[in-house]
């Protein structure tokens, strides 16, 4: 699975964080991270959940750790969280994509 952010989400990320959270150069930056949990194997017609989370900083830490954005900035990020497309890949083949802006909020 891959998240492809739309321009509004990238702009909000850059405003709030000072950089694009989704940029490959940010992977591994102290204080940032992501995780996922999912059903490893799905049977035909089975419905499962895929959970994804992002770490966007810490309240306290050494200077090299990304600081946690303010509550208002976190709300702004959350408001734009669905300004993206989810791509589902099987090996080197994209097998599905979902425009999250089409989801009813």
Tab-separated table of C-alpha atoms in Angstrom:
chain	number	residue	atom	x	y	z
A	1	UNK	CA	0.000	0.000	0.000
A	2	UNK	CA	1.199	3.487	-0.775
A	3	UNK	CA	-0.233	6.885	0.112
A	4	UNK	CA	0.013	9.478	-2.642
A	5	UNK	CA	-0.798	12.866	-1.079
A	6	UNK	CA	-2.671	15.448	-3.115
A	7	UNK	CA	-1.356	19.027	-3.257
A	8	UNK	CA	-3.557	20.341	-0.388
A	9	UNK	CA	-2.176	17.708	2.008
A	10	UNK	CA	1.414	18.388	0.933
A	11	UNK	CA	0.900	22.158	1.408
A	12	UNK	CA	-0.597	21.687	4.885
A	13	UNK	CA	2.229	19.307	5.804
A	14	UNK	CA	4.802	21.868	4.688
A	15	UNK	CA	2.992	24.646	6.599
A	16	UNK	CA	2.602	22.666	9.828
A	17	UNK	CA	5.813	20.628	9.838
A	18	UNK	CA	8.075	22.802	7.709
A	19	UNK	CA	8.533	19.929	5.220
A	20	UNK	CA	6.535	17.352	3.269
A	21	UNK	CA	5.795	14.455	5.650
A	22	UNK	CA	5.419	12.180	2.636
A	23	UNK	CA	8.759	13.001	1.025
A	24	UNK	CA	11.136	10.042	0.760
A	25	UNK	CA	13.943	12.164	2.211
A	26	UNK	CA	12.032	12.393	5.521
A	27	UNK	CA	11.932	8.627	6.118
A	28	UNK	CA	13.966	7.801	9.194
A	29	UNK	CA	14.072	11.374	10.497
A	30	UNK	CA	14.113	11.270	14.341
A	31	UNK	CA	10.616	11.789	15.726
A	32	UNK	CA	8.829	10.728	12.547
A	33	UNK	CA	7.513	7.330	11.695
A	34	UNK	CA	4.595	5.278	10.591
A	35	UNK	CA	3.172	1.886	11.275
A	36	UNK	CA	0.527	-0.409	9.967
A	37	UNK	CA	-1.536	-3.384	10.998
A	38	UNK	CA	-3.506	-5.553	8.646
A	39	UNK	CA	-4.808	-9.018	7.926
A	40	UNK	CA	-1.886	-10.819	6.251
A	41	UNK	CA	-3.998	-12.960	3.909
A	42	UNK	CA	-7.454	-12.092	2.635
A	43	UNK	CA	-9.803	-14.672	1.223
A	44	UNK	CA	-11.985	-13.792	-1.797
A	45	UNK	CA	-14.873	-11.492	-0.801
A	46	UNK	CA	-13.477	-11.069	2.721
A	47	UNK	CA	-13.623	-7.620	4.316
A	48	UNK	CA	-10.680	-6.649	6.515
A	49	UNK	CA	-9.267	-3.545	8.146
A	50	UNK	CA	-5.973	-1.888	7.289
A	51	UNK	CA	-4.780	0.509	9.971
A	52	UNK	CA	-2.075	3.069	9.327
A	53	UNK	CA	-0.656	5.599	11.773
A	54	UNK	CA	1.920	8.374	11.608
A	55	UNK	CA	4.230	9.727	14.295
A	56	UNK	CA	4.645	13.457	13.645
A	57	UNK	CA	6.982	14.450	16.469
A	58	UNK	CA	7.394	14.263	20.203
A	59	UNK	CA	6.526	16.622	23.042
A	60	UNK	CA	10.029	16.310	24.515
A	61	UNK	CA	13.299	15.084	23.142
A	62	UNK	CA	16.775	16.035	22.020
A	63	UNK	CA	17.147	18.903	19.508
A	64	UNK	CA	17.412	16.556	16.504
A	65	UNK	CA	13.955	15.070	17.202
A	66	UNK	CA	11.056	16.681	15.340
A	67	UNK	CA	8.899	18.556	17.878
A	68	UNK	CA	5.202	17.785	18.125
A	69	UNK	CA	3.034	20.351	16.289
A	70	UNK	CA	0.540	22.406	18.292
A	71	UNK	CA	-2.971	21.080	18.877
A	72	UNK	CA	-4.350	23.498	16.253
A	73	UNK	CA	-1.760	22.356	13.705
A	74	UNK	CA	-2.570	18.700	14.418
A	75	UNK	CA	-6.245	19.495	13.830
A	76	UNK	CA	-5.320	21.134	10.509
A	77	UNK	CA	-3.361	18.023	9.468
A	78	UNK	CA	-6.278	15.809	10.467
A	79	UNK	CA	-8.685	17.993	8.470
A	80	UNK	CA	-6.621	17.338	5.331
A	81	UNK	CA	-5.710	13.710	6.062
A	82	UNK	CA	-8.017	12.405	3.324
A	83	UNK	CA	-6.543	14.652	0.617
A	84	UNK	CA	-4.738	11.652	-0.840
A	85	UNK	CA	-5.019	8.530	-2.947
A	86	UNK	CA	-4.283	5.068	-1.619
A	87	UNK	CA	-2.566	2.753	-4.086
A	88	UNK	CA	-2.552	-1.002	-3.531
A	89	UNK	CA	0.379	-2.896	-5.019
A	90	UNK	CA	1.026	-6.581	-5.518
A	91	UNK	CA	4.718	-6.855	-6.268
A	92	UNK	CA	5.445	-4.378	-9.063
A	93	UNK	CA	1.809	-4.143	-10.182
A	94	UNK	CA	-0.666	-1.545	-8.940
A	95	UNK	CA	-3.882	-3.511	-8.539
A	96	UNK	CA	-6.175	-0.828	-7.102
A	97	UNK	CA	-6.360	2.823	-6.145
A	98	UNK	CA	-8.782	4.733	-3.969
A	99	UNK	CA	-9.230	8.498	-4.001
A	100	UNK	CA	-9.851	9.292	-0.335
A	101	UNK	CA	-11.404	12.662	-1.186
A	102	UNK	CA	-14.425	10.690	-2.429
A	103	UNK	CA	-15.070	9.220	1.045
A	104	UNK	CA	-17.991	10.810	2.856
A	105	UNK	CA	-16.720	12.477	6.016
